[in-house]
PDB file of C-alpha atoms in Angstrom:
ATOM      1  CA  MET A  63     -46.255 -57.665 -33.308  1.00  0.00           C
ATOM      2  CA  ILE A  64     -46.755 -59.619 -30.272  1.00  0.00           C
ATOM      3  CA  ASP A  65     -48.635 -57.911 -27.221  1.00  0.00           C
ATOM      4  CA  PRO A  66     -47.708 -58.238 -23.656  1.00  0.00           C
ATOM      5  CA  ALA A  67     -50.413 -60.659 -23.020  1.00  0.00           C
ATOM      6  CA  GLY A  68     -48.656 -63.049 -25.721  1.00  0.00           C
ATOM      7  CA  ALA A  69     -51.494 -62.739 -28.527  1.00  0.00           C
ATOM      8  CA  ASP A  70     -49.959 -62.625 -31.775  1.00  0.00           C
ATOM      9  CA  GLU A  71     -51.524 -59.602 -33.752  1.00  0.00           C
ATOM     10  CA  ARG A  72     -49.559 -59.858 -36.862  1.00  0.00           C
ATOM     11  CA  PHE A  73     -51.552 -59.703 -40.359  1.00  0.00           C
ATOM     12  CA  LEU A  74     -49.442 -62.359 -42.345  1.00  0.00           C
ATOM     13  CA  GLY A  75     -50.329 -63.516 -45.820  1.00  0.00           C
ATOM     14  CA  ALA A  76     -51.673 -66.769 -44.125  1.00  0.00           C
ATOM     15  CA  HIS A  77     -54.490 -64.594 -42.616  1.00  0.00           C
ATOM     16  CA  ARG A  78     -55.900 -63.295 -45.846  1.00  0.00           C
ATOM     17  CA  LEU A  79     -57.955 -64.781 -48.473  1.00  0.00           C
ATOM     18  CA  HIS A  80     -56.316 -64.379 -51.874  1.00  0.00           C
ATOM     19  CA  LYS A  81     -57.621 -66.425 -54.561  1.00  0.00           C
ATOM     20  CA  THR A  82     -61.053 -65.918 -56.458  1.00  0.00           C
ATOM     21  CA  ASP A  83     -62.057 -69.302 -55.571  1.00  0.00           C
ATOM     22  CA  GLU A  84     -61.321 -68.611 -51.924  1.00  0.00           C
ATOM     23  CA  PHE A  85     -63.731 -65.676 -52.131  1.00  0.00           C
ATOM     24  CA  SER A  86     -66.018 -67.749 -54.200  1.00  0.00           C
ATOM     25  CA  SER A  87     -66.424 -70.583 -51.573  1.00  0.00           C
ATOM     26  CA  VAL A  88     -67.245 -67.921 -48.741  1.00  0.00           C
ATOM     27  CA  PHE A  89     -70.148 -66.301 -50.942  1.00  0.00           C
ATOM     28  CA  ALA A  90     -71.338 -69.581 -52.036  1.00  0.00           C
ATOM     29  CA  PHE A  91     -71.808 -70.895 -48.298  1.00  0.00           C
ATOM     30  CA  ARG A  92     -74.326 -68.026 -48.128  1.00  0.00           C
ATOM     31  CA  ARG A  93     -74.287 -67.334 -44.419  1.00  0.00           C
ATOM     32  CA  ALA A  94     -73.620 -63.403 -43.634  1.00  0.00           C
ATOM     33  CA  LEU A  95     -74.271 -61.042 -41.072  1.00  0.00           C
ATOM     34  CA  ARG A  96     -75.561 -57.497 -41.743  1.00  0.00           C
ATOM     35  CA  GLY A  97     -74.525 -54.340 -39.937  1.00  0.00           C
ATOM     36  CA  GLN A  98     -75.294 -50.463 -40.631  1.00  0.00           C
ATOM     37  CA  TYR A  99     -72.488 -50.417 -43.225  1.00  0.00           C
ATOM     38  CA  PHE A 100     -71.066 -53.713 -43.622  1.00  0.00           C
ATOM     39  CA  MET A 101     -72.202 -57.271 -44.502  1.00  0.00           C
ATOM     40  CA  LEU A 102     -69.776 -60.095 -42.958  1.00  0.00           C
ATOM     41  CA  HIS A 103     -69.945 -63.155 -45.227  1.00  0.00           C
ATOM     42  CA  TYR A 104     -68.352 -66.034 -43.377  1.00  0.00           C
ATOM     43  CA  ARG A 105     -67.754 -69.838 -43.786  1.00  0.00           C
ATOM     44  CA  PRO A 106     -65.883 -72.345 -41.499  1.00  0.00           C
ATOM     45  CA  ASN A 107     -62.434 -73.439 -42.566  1.00  0.00           C
ATOM     46  CA  ALA A 108     -60.171 -76.173 -41.587  1.00  0.00           C
ATOM     47  CA  LEU A 109     -57.396 -73.988 -40.094  1.00  0.00           C
ATOM     48  CA  THR A 110     -56.782 -72.843 -36.798  1.00  0.00           C
ATOM     49  CA  THR A 111     -57.203 -69.231 -37.434  1.00  0.00           C
ATOM     50  CA  ALA A 112     -59.512 -66.748 -39.355  1.00  0.00           C
ATOM     51  CA  ARG A 113     -58.896 -65.410 -42.667  1.00  0.00           C
ATOM     52  CA  LEU A 114     -60.139 -62.046 -44.108  1.00  0.00           C
ATOM     53  CA  GLY A 115     -61.086 -60.712 -47.513  1.00  0.00           C
ATOM     54  CA  VAL A 116     -62.315 -57.202 -47.910  1.00  0.00           C
ATOM     55  CA  VAL A 117     -64.523 -56.072 -50.792  1.00  0.00           C
ATOM     56  CA  VAL A 118     -65.104 -52.405 -51.383  1.00  0.00           C
ATOM     57  CA  ALA A 119     -67.256 -51.388 -54.473  1.00  0.00           C
ATOM     58  CA  LYS A 120     -66.745 -48.242 -56.470  1.00  0.00           C
ATOM     59  CA  LYS A 121     -70.601 -47.926 -56.624  1.00  0.00           C
ATOM     60  CA  LEU A 122     -70.626 -47.322 -52.697  1.00  0.00           C
ATOM     61  CA  ALA A 123     -67.352 -45.437 -52.313  1.00  0.00           C
ATOM     62  CA  LYS A 124     -66.529 -43.541 -55.547  1.00  0.00           C
ATOM     63  CA  ARG A 125     -63.224 -42.113 -54.220  1.00  0.00           C
ATOM     64  CA  ALA A 126     -60.140 -44.399 -54.084  1.00  0.00           C
ATOM     65  CA  ASN A 127     -58.924 -42.834 -50.799  1.00  0.00           C
ATOM     66  CA  VAL A 128     -62.294 -43.768 -49.103  1.00  0.00           C
ATOM     67  CA  ARG A 129     -62.027 -47.356 -50.471  1.00  0.00           C
ATOM     68  CA  ASN A 130     -58.685 -47.638 -49.198  1.00  0.00           C
ATOM     69  CA  LEU A 131     -59.429 -46.165 -45.778  1.00  0.00           C
ATOM     70  CA  VAL A 132     -62.294 -48.762 -45.357  1.00  0.00           C
ATOM     71  CA  LYS A 133     -60.142 -51.288 -46.188  1.00  0.00           C
ATOM     72  CA  ARG A 134     -57.322 -50.346 -44.057  1.00  0.00           C
ATOM     73  CA  ILE A 135     -59.953 -50.018 -41.004  1.00  0.00           C
ATOM     74  CA  ALA A 136     -61.161 -53.468 -41.778  1.00  0.00           C
ATOM     75  CA  ARG A 137     -57.563 -55.116 -42.026  1.00  0.00           C
ATOM     76  CA  GLU A 138     -56.545 -53.405 -38.561  1.00  0.00           C
ATOM     77  CA  LEU A 139     -59.549 -54.335 -36.547  1.00  0.00           C
ATOM     78  CA  PHE A 140     -59.279 -57.831 -38.037  1.00  0.00           C
ATOM     79  CA  ARG A 141     -55.670 -57.807 -37.065  1.00  0.00           C
ATOM     80  CA  ARG A 142     -56.466 -56.823 -33.516  1.00  0.00           C
ATOM     81  CA  GLN A 143     -59.412 -59.086 -33.077  1.00  0.00           C
ATOM     82  CA  ARG A 144     -58.172 -62.269 -34.942  1.00  0.00           C
ATOM     83  CA  CYS A 145     -57.048 -64.281 -31.822  1.00  0.00           C
ATOM     84  CA  GLY A 146     -60.320 -64.102 -30.328  1.00  0.00           C
ATOM     85  CA  LEU A 147     -62.361 -64.850 -33.719  1.00  0.00           C
ATOM     86  CA  PRO A 148     -63.641 -68.286 -34.569  1.00  0.00           C
ATOM     87  CA  ALA A 149     -61.497 -70.286 -37.421  1.00  0.00           C
ATOM     88  CA  HIS A 150     -63.584 -68.786 -40.193  1.00  0.00           C
ATOM     89  CA  ASP A 151     -62.900 -67.512 -43.717  1.00  0.00           C
ATOM     90  CA  LEU A 152     -64.434 -63.854 -43.400  1.00  0.00           C
ATOM     91  CA  ILE A 153     -65.196 -61.449 -46.180  1.00  0.00           C
ATOM     92  CA  VAL A 154     -66.142 -57.974 -45.087  1.00  0.00           C
ATOM     93  CA  ARG A 155     -68.105 -56.250 -47.631  1.00  0.00           C
ATOM     94  CA  LEU A 156     -69.477 -52.680 -48.050  1.00  0.00           C
ATOM     95  CA  HIS A 157     -73.090 -52.478 -48.375  1.00  0.00           C
ATOM     96  CA  ALA A 158     -74.141 -49.003 -47.656  1.00  0.00           C
ATOM     97  CA  PRO A 159     -72.243 -45.467 -48.270  1.00  0.00           C
ATOM     98  CA  VAL A 160     -69.866 -44.381 -45.703  1.00  0.00           C
ATOM     99  CA  VAL A 161     -69.699 -40.849 -46.859  1.00  0.00           C
ATOM    100  CA  LYS A 162     -70.976 -39.623 -43.504  1.00  0.00           C
ATOM    101  CA  ALA A 163     -69.813 -42.174 -41.364  1.00  0.00           C
ATOM    102  CA  THR A 164     -67.004 -41.425 -38.870  1.00  0.00           C
ATOM    103  CA  ARG A 165     -63.981 -43.782 -38.280  1.00  0.00           C
ATOM    104  CA  ALA A 166     -65.700 -44.616 -34.833  1.00  0.00           C
ATOM    105  CA  ASP A 167     -68.884 -45.515 -36.548  1.00  0.00           C
ATOM    106  CA  ILE A 168     -67.017 -47.799 -38.900  1.00  0.00           C
ATOM    107  CA  ASN A 169     -65.260 -49.403 -36.143  1.00  0.00           C
ATOM    108  CA  ARG A 170     -68.201 -50.168 -33.902  1.00  0.00           C
ATOM    109  CA  ASP A 171     -69.952 -51.724 -36.932  1.00  0.00           C
ATOM    110  CA  LEU A 172     -67.407 -54.086 -37.450  1.00  0.00           C
ATOM    111  CA  LEU A 173     -66.957 -54.871 -34.062  1.00  0.00           C
ATOM    112  CA  GLN A 174     -70.398 -55.548 -33.480  1.00  0.00           C
ATOM    113  CA  LEU A 175     -70.321 -57.904 -36.401  1.00  0.00           C
ATOM    114  CA  PHE A 176     -67.274 -59.672 -35.422  1.00  0.00           C
ATOM    115  CA  GLY A 177     -68.981 -60.222 -31.972  1.00  0.00           C
ATOM    116  CA  ARG A 178     -72.000 -61.702 -33.665  1.00  0.00           C
ATOM    117  CA  LEU A 179     -70.205 -64.541 -35.182  1.00  0.00           C
ATOM    118  CA  PRO A 180     -71.096 -68.058 -34.591  1.00  0.00           C
ATOM    119  CA  ARG A 181     -68.323 -69.516 -32.162  1.00  0.00           C
ATOM    120  CA  THR A 182     -68.684 -73.388 -33.368  1.00  0.00           C
TER     121      THR A 182
END
């Protein structure tokens, strides 16, 4: 979907991390930002856009519907913010239980992490 301002807000396969090697290279780069519920691991890439991977452990979100909700929220927020993000490979990883968190809390935490990404 392209918004009226002309920004492409689609979430294509090219905007996703797919392979284990892609995830491993981001984790191996060892740069991360910590929020209240999430850690945002990042690594600059040679592409023109940011790419996203999401990791939600069963240990922190026991029920599948909660894990799926967290992933859906992360992907949707990334989709809307992608044009303003630097060209990095990003992994959003849950690091604290979200049982008592509201959707607004989750959105706020992710937005704050995206805002703290280095712009180089």
